[in-house]
Coordinates of C-alpha atoms in Angstrom, one line a residue:
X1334 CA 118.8 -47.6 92.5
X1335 CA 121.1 -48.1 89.9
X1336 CA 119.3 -51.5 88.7
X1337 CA 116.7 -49.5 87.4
X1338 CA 119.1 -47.6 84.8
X1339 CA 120.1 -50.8 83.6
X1340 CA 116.0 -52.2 83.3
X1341 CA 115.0 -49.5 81.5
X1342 CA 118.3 -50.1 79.1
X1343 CA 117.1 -53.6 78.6
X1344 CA 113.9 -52.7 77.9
X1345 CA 114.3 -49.9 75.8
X1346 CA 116.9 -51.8 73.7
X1347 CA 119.8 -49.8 73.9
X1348 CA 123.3 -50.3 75.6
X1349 CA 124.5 -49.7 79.1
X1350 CA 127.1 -48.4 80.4
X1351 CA 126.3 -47.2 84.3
X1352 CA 127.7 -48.7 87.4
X1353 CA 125.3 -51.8 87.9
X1354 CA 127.0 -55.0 87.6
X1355 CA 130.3 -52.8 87.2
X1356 CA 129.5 -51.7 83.4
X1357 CA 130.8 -48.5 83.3
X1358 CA 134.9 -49.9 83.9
X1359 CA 137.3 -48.4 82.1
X1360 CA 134.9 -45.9 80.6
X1361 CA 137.2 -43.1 81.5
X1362 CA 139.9 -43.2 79.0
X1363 CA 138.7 -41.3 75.9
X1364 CA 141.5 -38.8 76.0
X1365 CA 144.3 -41.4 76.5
X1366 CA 143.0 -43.4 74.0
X1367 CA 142.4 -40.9 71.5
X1368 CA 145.7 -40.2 71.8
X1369 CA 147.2 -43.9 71.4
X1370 CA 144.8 -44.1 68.2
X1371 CA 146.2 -40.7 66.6
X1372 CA 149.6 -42.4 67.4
X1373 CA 148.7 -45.5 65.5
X1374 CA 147.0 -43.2 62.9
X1375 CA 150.7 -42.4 62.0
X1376 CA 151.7 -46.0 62.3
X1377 CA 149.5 -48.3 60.9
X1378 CA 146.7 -48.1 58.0
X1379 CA 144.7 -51.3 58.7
X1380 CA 145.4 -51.7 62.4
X1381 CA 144.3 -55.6 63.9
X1382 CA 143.6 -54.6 67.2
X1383 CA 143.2 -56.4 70.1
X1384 CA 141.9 -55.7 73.3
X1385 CA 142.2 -58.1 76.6
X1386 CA 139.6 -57.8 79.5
X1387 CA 137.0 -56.1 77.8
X1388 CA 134.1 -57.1 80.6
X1389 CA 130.8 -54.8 79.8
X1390 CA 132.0 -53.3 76.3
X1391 CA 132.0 -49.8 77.9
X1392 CA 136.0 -49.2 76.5
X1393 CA 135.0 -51.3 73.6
X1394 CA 132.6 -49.0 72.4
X1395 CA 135.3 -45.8 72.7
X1396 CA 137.9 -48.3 71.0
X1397 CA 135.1 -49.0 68.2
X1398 CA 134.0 -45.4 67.9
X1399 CA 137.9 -44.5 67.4
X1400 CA 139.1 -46.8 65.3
X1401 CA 136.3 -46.3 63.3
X1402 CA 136.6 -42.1 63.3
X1403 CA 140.8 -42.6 61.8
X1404 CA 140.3 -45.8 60.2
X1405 CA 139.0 -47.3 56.6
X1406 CA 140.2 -50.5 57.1
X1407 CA 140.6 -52.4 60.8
X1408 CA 139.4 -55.6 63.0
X1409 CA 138.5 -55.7 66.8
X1410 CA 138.7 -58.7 68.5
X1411 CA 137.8 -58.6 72.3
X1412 CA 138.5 -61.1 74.7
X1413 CA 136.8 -61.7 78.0
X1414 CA 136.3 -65.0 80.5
X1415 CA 134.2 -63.2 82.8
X1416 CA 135.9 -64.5 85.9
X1417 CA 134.4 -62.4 89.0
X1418 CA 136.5 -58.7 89.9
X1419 CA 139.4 -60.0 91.8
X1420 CA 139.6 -56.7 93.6
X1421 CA 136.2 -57.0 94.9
X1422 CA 138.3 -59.7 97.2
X1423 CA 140.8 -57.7 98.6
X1424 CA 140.7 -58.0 102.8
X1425 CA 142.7 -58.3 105.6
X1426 CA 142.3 -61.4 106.1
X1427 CA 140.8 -62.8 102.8
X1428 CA 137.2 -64.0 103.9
X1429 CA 135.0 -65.7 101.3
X1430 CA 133.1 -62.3 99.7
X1431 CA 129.6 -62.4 98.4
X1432 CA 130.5 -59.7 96.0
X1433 CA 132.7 -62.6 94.4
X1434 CA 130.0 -65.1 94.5
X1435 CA 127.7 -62.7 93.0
X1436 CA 129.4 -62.3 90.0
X1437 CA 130.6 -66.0 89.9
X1438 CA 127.0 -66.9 89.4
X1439 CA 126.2 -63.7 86.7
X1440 CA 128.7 -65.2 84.4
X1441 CA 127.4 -69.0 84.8
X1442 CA 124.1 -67.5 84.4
X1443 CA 124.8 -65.8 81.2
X1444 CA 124.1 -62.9 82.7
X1445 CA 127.7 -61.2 81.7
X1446 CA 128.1 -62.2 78.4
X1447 CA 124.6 -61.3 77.5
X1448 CA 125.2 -57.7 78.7
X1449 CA 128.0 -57.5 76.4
X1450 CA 126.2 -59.1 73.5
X1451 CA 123.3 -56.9 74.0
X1452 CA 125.7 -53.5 74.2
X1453 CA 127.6 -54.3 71.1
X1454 CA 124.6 -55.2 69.2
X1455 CA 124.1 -51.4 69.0
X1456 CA 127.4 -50.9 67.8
X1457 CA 127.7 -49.4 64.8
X1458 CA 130.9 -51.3 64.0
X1459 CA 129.4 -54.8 64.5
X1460 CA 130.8 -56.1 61.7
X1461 CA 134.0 -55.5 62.4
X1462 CA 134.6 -56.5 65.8
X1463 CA 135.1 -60.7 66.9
X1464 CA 134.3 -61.7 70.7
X1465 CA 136.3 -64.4 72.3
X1466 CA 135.1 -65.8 75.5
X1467 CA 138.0 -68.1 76.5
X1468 CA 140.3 -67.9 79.6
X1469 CA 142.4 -64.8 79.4
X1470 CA 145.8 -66.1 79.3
X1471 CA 145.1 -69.4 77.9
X1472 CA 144.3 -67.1 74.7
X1473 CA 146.7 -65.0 74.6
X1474 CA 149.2 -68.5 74.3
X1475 CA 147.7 -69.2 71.3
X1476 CA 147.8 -66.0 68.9
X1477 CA 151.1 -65.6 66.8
X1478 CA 154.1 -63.4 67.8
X1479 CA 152.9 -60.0 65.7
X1480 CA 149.7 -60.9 65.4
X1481 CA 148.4 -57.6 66.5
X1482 CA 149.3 -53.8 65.8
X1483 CA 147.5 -52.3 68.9
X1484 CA 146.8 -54.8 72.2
X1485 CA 144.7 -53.1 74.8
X1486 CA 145.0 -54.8 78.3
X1487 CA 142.4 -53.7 80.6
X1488 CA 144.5 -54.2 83.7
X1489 CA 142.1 -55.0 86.5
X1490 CA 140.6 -57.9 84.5
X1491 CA 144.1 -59.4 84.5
X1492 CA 145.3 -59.7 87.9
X1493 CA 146.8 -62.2 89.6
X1494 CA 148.2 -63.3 86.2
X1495 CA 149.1 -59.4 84.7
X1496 CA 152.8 -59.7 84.4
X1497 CA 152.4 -62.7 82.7
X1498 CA 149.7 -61.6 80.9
X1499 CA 151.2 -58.1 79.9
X1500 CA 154.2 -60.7 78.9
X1501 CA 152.1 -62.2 75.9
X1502 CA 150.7 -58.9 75.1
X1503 CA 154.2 -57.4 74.3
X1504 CA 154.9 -60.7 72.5
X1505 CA 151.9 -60.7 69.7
X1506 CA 152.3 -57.2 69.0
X1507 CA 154.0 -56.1 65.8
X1508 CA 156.8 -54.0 65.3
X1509 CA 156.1 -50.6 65.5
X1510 CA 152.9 -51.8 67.1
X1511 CA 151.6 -50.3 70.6
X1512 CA 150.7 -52.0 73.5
X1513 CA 148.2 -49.9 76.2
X1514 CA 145.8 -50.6 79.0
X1515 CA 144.9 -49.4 82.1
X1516 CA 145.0 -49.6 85.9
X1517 CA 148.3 -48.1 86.3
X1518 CA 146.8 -45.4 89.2
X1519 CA 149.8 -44.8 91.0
X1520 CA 153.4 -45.7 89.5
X1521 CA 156.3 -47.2 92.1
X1522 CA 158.1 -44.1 92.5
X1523 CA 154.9 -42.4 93.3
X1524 CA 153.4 -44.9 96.0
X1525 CA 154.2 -45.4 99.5
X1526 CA 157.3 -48.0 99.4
X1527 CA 156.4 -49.8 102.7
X1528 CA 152.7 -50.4 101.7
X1529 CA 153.7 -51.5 98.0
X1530 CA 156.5 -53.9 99.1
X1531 CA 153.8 -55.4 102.1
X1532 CA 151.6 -55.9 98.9
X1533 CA 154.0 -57.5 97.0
X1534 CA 154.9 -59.9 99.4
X1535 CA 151.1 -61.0 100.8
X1536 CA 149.7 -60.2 96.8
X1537 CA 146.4 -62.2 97.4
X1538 CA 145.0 -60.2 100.5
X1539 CA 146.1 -56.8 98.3
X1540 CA 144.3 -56.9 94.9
X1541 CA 143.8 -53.1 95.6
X1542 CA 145.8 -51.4 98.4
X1543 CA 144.5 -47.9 100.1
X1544 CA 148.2 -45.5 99.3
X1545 CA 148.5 -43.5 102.9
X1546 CA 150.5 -41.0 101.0
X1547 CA 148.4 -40.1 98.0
X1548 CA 144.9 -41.0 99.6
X1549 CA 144.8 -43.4 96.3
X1550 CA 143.7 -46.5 96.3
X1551 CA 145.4 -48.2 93.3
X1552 CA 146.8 -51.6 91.9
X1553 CA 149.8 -53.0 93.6
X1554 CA 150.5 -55.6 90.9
X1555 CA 150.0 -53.5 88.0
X1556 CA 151.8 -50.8 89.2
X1557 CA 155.1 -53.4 90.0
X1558 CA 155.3 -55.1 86.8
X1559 CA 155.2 -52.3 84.5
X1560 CA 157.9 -50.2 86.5
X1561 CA 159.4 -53.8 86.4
X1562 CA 159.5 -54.4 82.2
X1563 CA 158.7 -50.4 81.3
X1564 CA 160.4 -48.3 84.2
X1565 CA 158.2 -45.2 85.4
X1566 CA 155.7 -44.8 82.4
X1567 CA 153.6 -41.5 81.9
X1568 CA 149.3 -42.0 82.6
X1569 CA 146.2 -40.4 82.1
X1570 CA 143.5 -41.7 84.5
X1571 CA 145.7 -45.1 84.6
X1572 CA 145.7 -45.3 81.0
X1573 CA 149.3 -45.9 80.0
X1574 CA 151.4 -47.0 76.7
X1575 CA 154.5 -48.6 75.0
X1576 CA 155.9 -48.2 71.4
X1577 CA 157.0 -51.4 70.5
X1578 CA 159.9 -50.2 68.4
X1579 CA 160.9 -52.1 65.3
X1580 CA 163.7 -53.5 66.7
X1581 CA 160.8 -55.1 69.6
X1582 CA 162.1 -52.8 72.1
X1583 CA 159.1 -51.7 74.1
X1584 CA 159.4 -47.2 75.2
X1585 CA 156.5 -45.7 77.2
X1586 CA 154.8 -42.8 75.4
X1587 CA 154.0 -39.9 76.3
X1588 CA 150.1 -39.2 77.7
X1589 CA 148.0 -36.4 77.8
X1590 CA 147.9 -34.8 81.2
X1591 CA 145.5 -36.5 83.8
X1592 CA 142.3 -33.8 84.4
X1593 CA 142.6 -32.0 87.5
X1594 CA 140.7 -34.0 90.2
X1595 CA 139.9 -32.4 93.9
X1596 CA 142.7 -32.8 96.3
X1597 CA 142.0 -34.8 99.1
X1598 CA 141.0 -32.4 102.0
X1599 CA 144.1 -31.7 104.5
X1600 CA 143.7 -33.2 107.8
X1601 CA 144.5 -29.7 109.4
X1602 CA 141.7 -28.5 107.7
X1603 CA 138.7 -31.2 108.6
X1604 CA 137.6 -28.7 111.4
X1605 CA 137.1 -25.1 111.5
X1606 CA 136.5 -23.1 114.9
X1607 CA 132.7 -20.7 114.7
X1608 CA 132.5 -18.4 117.7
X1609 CA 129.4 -18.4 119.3
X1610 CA 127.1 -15.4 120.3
X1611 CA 127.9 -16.6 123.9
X1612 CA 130.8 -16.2 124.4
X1613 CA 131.4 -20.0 123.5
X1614 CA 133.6 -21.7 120.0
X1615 CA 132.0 -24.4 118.2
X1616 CA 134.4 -27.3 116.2
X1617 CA 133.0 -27.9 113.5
X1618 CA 133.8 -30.7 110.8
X1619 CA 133.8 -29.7 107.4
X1620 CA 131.2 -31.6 105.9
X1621 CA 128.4 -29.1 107.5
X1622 CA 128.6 -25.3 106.5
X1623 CA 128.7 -22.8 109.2
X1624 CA 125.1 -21.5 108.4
X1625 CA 123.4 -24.4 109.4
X1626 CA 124.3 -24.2 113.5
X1627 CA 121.4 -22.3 113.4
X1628 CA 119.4 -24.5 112.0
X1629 CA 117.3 -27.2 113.7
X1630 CA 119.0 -27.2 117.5
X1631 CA 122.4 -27.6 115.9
X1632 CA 125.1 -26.8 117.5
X1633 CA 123.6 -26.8 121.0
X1634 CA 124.4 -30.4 121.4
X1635 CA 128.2 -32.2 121.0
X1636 CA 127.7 -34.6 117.7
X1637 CA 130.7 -36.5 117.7
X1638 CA 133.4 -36.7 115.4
X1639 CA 131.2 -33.6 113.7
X1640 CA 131.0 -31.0 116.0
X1641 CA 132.4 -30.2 119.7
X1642 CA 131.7 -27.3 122.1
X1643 CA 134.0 -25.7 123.9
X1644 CA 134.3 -22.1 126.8
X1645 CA 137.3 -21.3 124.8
X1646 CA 139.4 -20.6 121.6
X1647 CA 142.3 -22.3 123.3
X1648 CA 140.4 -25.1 124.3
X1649 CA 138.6 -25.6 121.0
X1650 CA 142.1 -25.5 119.4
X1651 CA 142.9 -28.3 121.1
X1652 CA 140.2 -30.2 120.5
X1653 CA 140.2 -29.4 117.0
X1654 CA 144.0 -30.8 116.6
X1655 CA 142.9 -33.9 118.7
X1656 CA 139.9 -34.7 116.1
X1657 CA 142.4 -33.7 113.4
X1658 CA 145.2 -36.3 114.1
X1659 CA 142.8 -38.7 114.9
X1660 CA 141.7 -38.5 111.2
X1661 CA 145.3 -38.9 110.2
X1662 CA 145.4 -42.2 111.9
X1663 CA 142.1 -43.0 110.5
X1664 CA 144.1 -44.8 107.4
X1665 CA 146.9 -47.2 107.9
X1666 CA 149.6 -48.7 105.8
X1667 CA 150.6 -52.7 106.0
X1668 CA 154.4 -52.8 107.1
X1669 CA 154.9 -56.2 108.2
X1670 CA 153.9 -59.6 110.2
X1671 CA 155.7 -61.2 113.1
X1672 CA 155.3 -63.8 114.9
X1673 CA 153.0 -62.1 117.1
X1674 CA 151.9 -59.0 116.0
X1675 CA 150.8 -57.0 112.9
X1676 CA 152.8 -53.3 112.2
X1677 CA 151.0 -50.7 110.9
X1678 CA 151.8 -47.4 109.9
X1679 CA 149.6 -44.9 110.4
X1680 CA 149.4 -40.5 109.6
X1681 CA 153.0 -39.2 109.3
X1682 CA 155.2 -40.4 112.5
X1683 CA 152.7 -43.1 114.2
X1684 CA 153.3 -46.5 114.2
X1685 CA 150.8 -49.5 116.1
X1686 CA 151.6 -52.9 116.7
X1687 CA 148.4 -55.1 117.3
X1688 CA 148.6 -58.9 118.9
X1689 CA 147.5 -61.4 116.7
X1690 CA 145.2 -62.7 119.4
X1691 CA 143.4 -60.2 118.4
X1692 CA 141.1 -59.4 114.9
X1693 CA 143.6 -57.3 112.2
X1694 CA 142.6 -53.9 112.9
X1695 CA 138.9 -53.6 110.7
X1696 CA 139.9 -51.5 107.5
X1697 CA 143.2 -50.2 109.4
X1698 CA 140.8 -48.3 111.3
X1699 CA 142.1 -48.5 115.1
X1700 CA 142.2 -45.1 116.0
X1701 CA 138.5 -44.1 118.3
X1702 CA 138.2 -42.2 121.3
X1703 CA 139.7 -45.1 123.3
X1704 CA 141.1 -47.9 121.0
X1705 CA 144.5 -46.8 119.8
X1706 CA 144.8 -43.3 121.7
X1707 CA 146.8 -45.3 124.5
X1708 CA 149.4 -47.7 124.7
X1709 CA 147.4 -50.8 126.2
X1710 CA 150.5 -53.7 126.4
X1711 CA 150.8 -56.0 125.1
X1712 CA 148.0 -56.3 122.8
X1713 CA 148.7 -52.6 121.1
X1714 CA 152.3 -51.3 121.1
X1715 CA 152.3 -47.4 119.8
X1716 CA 155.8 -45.9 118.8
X1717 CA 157.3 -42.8 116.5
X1718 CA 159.1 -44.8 114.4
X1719 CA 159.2 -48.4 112.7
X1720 CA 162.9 -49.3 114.8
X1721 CA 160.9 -48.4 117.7
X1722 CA 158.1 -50.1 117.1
X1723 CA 160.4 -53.5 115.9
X1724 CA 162.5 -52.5 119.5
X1725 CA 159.2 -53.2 121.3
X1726 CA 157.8 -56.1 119.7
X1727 CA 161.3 -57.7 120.1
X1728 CA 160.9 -57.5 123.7
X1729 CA 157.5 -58.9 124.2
X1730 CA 157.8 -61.5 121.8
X1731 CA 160.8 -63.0 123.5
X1732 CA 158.7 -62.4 126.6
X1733 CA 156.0 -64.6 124.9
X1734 CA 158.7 -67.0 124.0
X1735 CA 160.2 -67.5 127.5
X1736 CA 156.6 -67.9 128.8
X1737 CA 156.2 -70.8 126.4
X1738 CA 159.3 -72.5 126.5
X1739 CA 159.0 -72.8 130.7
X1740 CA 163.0 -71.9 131.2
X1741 CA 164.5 -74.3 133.5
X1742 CA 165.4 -73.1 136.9
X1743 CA 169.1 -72.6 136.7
X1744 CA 169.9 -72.6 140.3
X1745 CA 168.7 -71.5 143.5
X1746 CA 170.1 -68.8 145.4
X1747 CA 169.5 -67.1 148.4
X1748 CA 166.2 -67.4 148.7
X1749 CA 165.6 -66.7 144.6
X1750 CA 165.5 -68.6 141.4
X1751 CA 167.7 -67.9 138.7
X1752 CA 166.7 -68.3 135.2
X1753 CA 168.3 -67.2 131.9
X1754 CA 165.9 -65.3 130.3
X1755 CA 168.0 -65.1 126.9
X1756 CA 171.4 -63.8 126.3
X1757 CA 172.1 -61.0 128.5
X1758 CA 169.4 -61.1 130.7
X1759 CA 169.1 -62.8 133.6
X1760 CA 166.0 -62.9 136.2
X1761 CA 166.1 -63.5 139.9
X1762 CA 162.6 -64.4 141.3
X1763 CA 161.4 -64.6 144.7
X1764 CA 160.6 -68.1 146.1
X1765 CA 157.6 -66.7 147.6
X1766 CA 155.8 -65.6 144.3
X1767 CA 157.8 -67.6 141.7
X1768 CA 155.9 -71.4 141.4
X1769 CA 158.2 -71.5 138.8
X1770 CA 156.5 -69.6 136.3
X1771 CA 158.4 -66.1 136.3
X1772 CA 157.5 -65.1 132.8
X1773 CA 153.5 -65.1 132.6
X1774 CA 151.9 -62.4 132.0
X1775 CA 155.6 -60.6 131.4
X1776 CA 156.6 -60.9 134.8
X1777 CA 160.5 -60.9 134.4
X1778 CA 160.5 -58.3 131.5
X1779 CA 161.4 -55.5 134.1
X1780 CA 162.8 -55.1 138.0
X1781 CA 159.9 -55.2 141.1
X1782 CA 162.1 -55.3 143.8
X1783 CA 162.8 -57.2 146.1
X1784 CA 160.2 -59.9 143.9
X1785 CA 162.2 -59.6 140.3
X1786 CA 165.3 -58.3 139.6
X1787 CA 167.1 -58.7 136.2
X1788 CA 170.8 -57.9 135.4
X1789 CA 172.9 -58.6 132.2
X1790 CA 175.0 -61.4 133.8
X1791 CA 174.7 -64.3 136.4
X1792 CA 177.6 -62.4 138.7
X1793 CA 175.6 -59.5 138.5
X1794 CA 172.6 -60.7 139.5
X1795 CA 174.1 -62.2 142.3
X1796 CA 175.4 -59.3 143.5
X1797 CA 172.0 -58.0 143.2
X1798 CA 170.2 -60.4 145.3
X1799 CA 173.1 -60.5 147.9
X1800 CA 172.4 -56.5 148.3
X1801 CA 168.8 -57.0 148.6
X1802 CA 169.3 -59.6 151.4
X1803 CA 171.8 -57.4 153.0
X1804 CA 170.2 -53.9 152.9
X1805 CA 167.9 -55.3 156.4
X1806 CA 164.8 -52.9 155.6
X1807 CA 167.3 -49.9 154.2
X1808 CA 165.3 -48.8 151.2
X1809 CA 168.2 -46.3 150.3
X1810 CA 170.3 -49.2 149.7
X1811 CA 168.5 -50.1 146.7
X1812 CA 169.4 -46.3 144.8
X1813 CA 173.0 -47.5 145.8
X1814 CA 173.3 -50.3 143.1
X1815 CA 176.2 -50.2 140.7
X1816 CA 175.7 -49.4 137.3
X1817 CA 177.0 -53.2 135.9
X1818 CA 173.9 -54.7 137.5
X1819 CA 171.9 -53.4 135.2

């Protein structure tokens, strides 16, 4: 449990930095910010540094440790409201979150603020560093323009206010003066356009947004507003920085080169094929090493999702590239809202859109055995591209809007009604199953002859239904239609 790390801190009197109560944010950016201080080094000889958002102290005590390693003469102020992690909120839809609540009641408590006292008590800097507890932005309003040499933003802590925030930041820092922070995980140019720009527009449902393309789940709003004021600026584990020039002109620096982290695992390689000593092939997911289908009756039963059994290779091909592109789809991307559905993106070429009558698809996770394999109308449309995918949601939302609006009758004929669906299509309806209501459940969306027939234009469908009355039980009279019926 990691509350017991953070007990035996408190009782043994010294700080804390692990993951309980979220203590250990930002406490990966030694190399970037070694760097930014080696660049001030050159800059400044009594930096006043600020830093915004510093929550637990854990990049407080790297600041402190740094500045005092280069430094004879500086001051640390740290500023921190303790307002709950906004992306602990993120959710499709936003629902109240208990993770929020949580922390709401850890800062009233004074729980939050005394973590942060008691882990920069230990500092060996105390003296030199000045904690504000005031609103974030509110704060920054009220320092001077150049009031600080080096500003560190801790981007998470400033979201849903960061492009103002990051505003004021640029604005008290001096000339010649560095601003830096992080949060910057994926720059625009590197994340996938339709999820940022679905972001963007819905921003309080996408604190944090999962990037299909990278397998990243990164900042939205951090990652707009500083391609926004800075253009594409270099990062190291989302640490970035500008050099605010002496003629206040902010230009990205240059960062050390991000450590090489594990590549996400290729969906074409989840599953490997194990022959059997029967003749048989196992498909095998690869979280379990070959070795163990010995072990313990494994791999004499299916386990799905983990392991299948197949009679042959070509068969457990098959199934292996069936549980591999179902993986693919296991992530989706946001594209847009209509009226009536939600469109999603999801692996390389597969796009879904879901009714609104039912729940948003849990996590973007629709893909199972059953649940998004198929086309099931009209609750989930499937398609290979997004004009596709707009093409059919078109159609069965103006089927949902005929069915609302009740379309008057326009005339009887022949034994039909006649209704005008929208422009360019026209429905004929039999008297003997109409009652007037052509268009529930979609009925009038496509031909079912002799019941419904559609055409483009009111003399075509009457030439339609004078035909069908005519033809007197010839069913190859029907292939005879001319093409400007339909």
């Amino acid at each position: 449990m990691v509350e017991l790390a953070l007990l035996q801190s408190l009782l043994a009197g010294e700080p804390y930095y692990g993951p309980a109560l979220r203590a250990d944010a930002d406490a990966d950016g030694r190399e970037a910010l070694a760097a930014i201080l080696e660049k001030l080094r050159a800059l400044k000889a009594s930096p006043r540094v600020l830093e915004v958002g510093c929550w637990l102290g854990a990049g407080t005590a790297q600041l402190a440790a740094g500045l005092g390693r280069l430094f004879s003469d500086w001051q640390l102020t740290c500023l921190e409201d303790f307002h709950a992690p906004l992306e602990c909120a993120t959710g499709h839809p936003v629902a109240p979150d208990e993770r929020i609540d949580f922390y709401a009641q850890a800062a009233r408590a004074g729980v939050l603020p005394g973590l942060l006292e008691h882990n920069l008590r230990h500092d060996k800097q105390r003296s030199r560093l000045h904690f504000v507890n005031e609103p974030l932005l509110a704060a920054l309003r009220g320092y001077a323009a150049g009031a600080f040499d080096l500003v560190v933003l801790h981007g998470p802590r400033a979201l849903s206010q960061f492009d103002d925030i990051l505003g004021h930041c640029v604005r008290i820092c001096a000339a010649d003066g560095i601003v830096c922070g992080s949060g910057l995980l994926l720059r625009e140019d590197e994340a996938e356009p339709n999820g940022l720009r679905y972001c963007l527009r819905f921003p309080k449902r996408s604190y944090t947004a999962y990037d299909e393309r990278t397998g990243i789940r990164y900042y939205p709003e951090i990652t707009h507003a500083l391609s926004e004021r800075f253009g594409m600026v270099p990062a190291c584990r989302g640490f970035w920085a500008v050099h605010v020039r002496p003629d206040a002109v902010p230009v990205p620096m240059a960062m050390p080169a991000s450590p090489q982290t594990p590549q996400p695992v290729d969906a074409a390689e989840q599953y490997q094929i194990v022959p059997r000593a029967d003749g048989r092939y196992v498909v095998l997911h690869a979280s379990i090493p070959a070795s163990r289908l010995a072990g313990e009756r494994l791999g004499e039963r299916e386990i799905p999702e983990l392991l299948a059994l197949c009679d042959t290779r070509q068969q457990a091909e098959a199934e292996a590239n069936c549980l591999n592109e179902r993986r693919r789809r296991q992530k989706g991307v946001w594209l847009d809202t209509t009226p009536y559905y939600y469109l999603v993106k999801f692996g390389a070429s597969t796009y879904m859109a879901q009714s609104k009558f039912l729940n948003p698809p849990k996590g973007l996770k629709v893909f199972s055995r059953i649940l998004g394999e198929d086309e099931l109308e009209p609750l989930l449309l499937l398609a290979s591209s997004l004009e596709e995918l707009r093409r059919k949601v078109a159609l069965h939302e103006a089927a949902v809007r005929a069915e609302k609006q009740s379309l008057p009758i326009r005339e009887r004929y022949q034994g039909y009604y006649l209704y005008e669906a929208r422009q360019d299509h026209w429905v004929a309806v039999s008297l003997a199953v109409t009652r007037g209501r052509p268009f529930q459940n979609y009925l009038g969306e496509e031909d079912i002859a002799p019941s419904v027939l559609t055409a483009k234009s009111l003399e075509a469908l009457r030439d339609r239904i004078e035909h069908m009355v005519n033809r007197d039980g010839n069913n190859e009279a029907l292939s005879q239609a001319t093409a400007h019926w339909l």
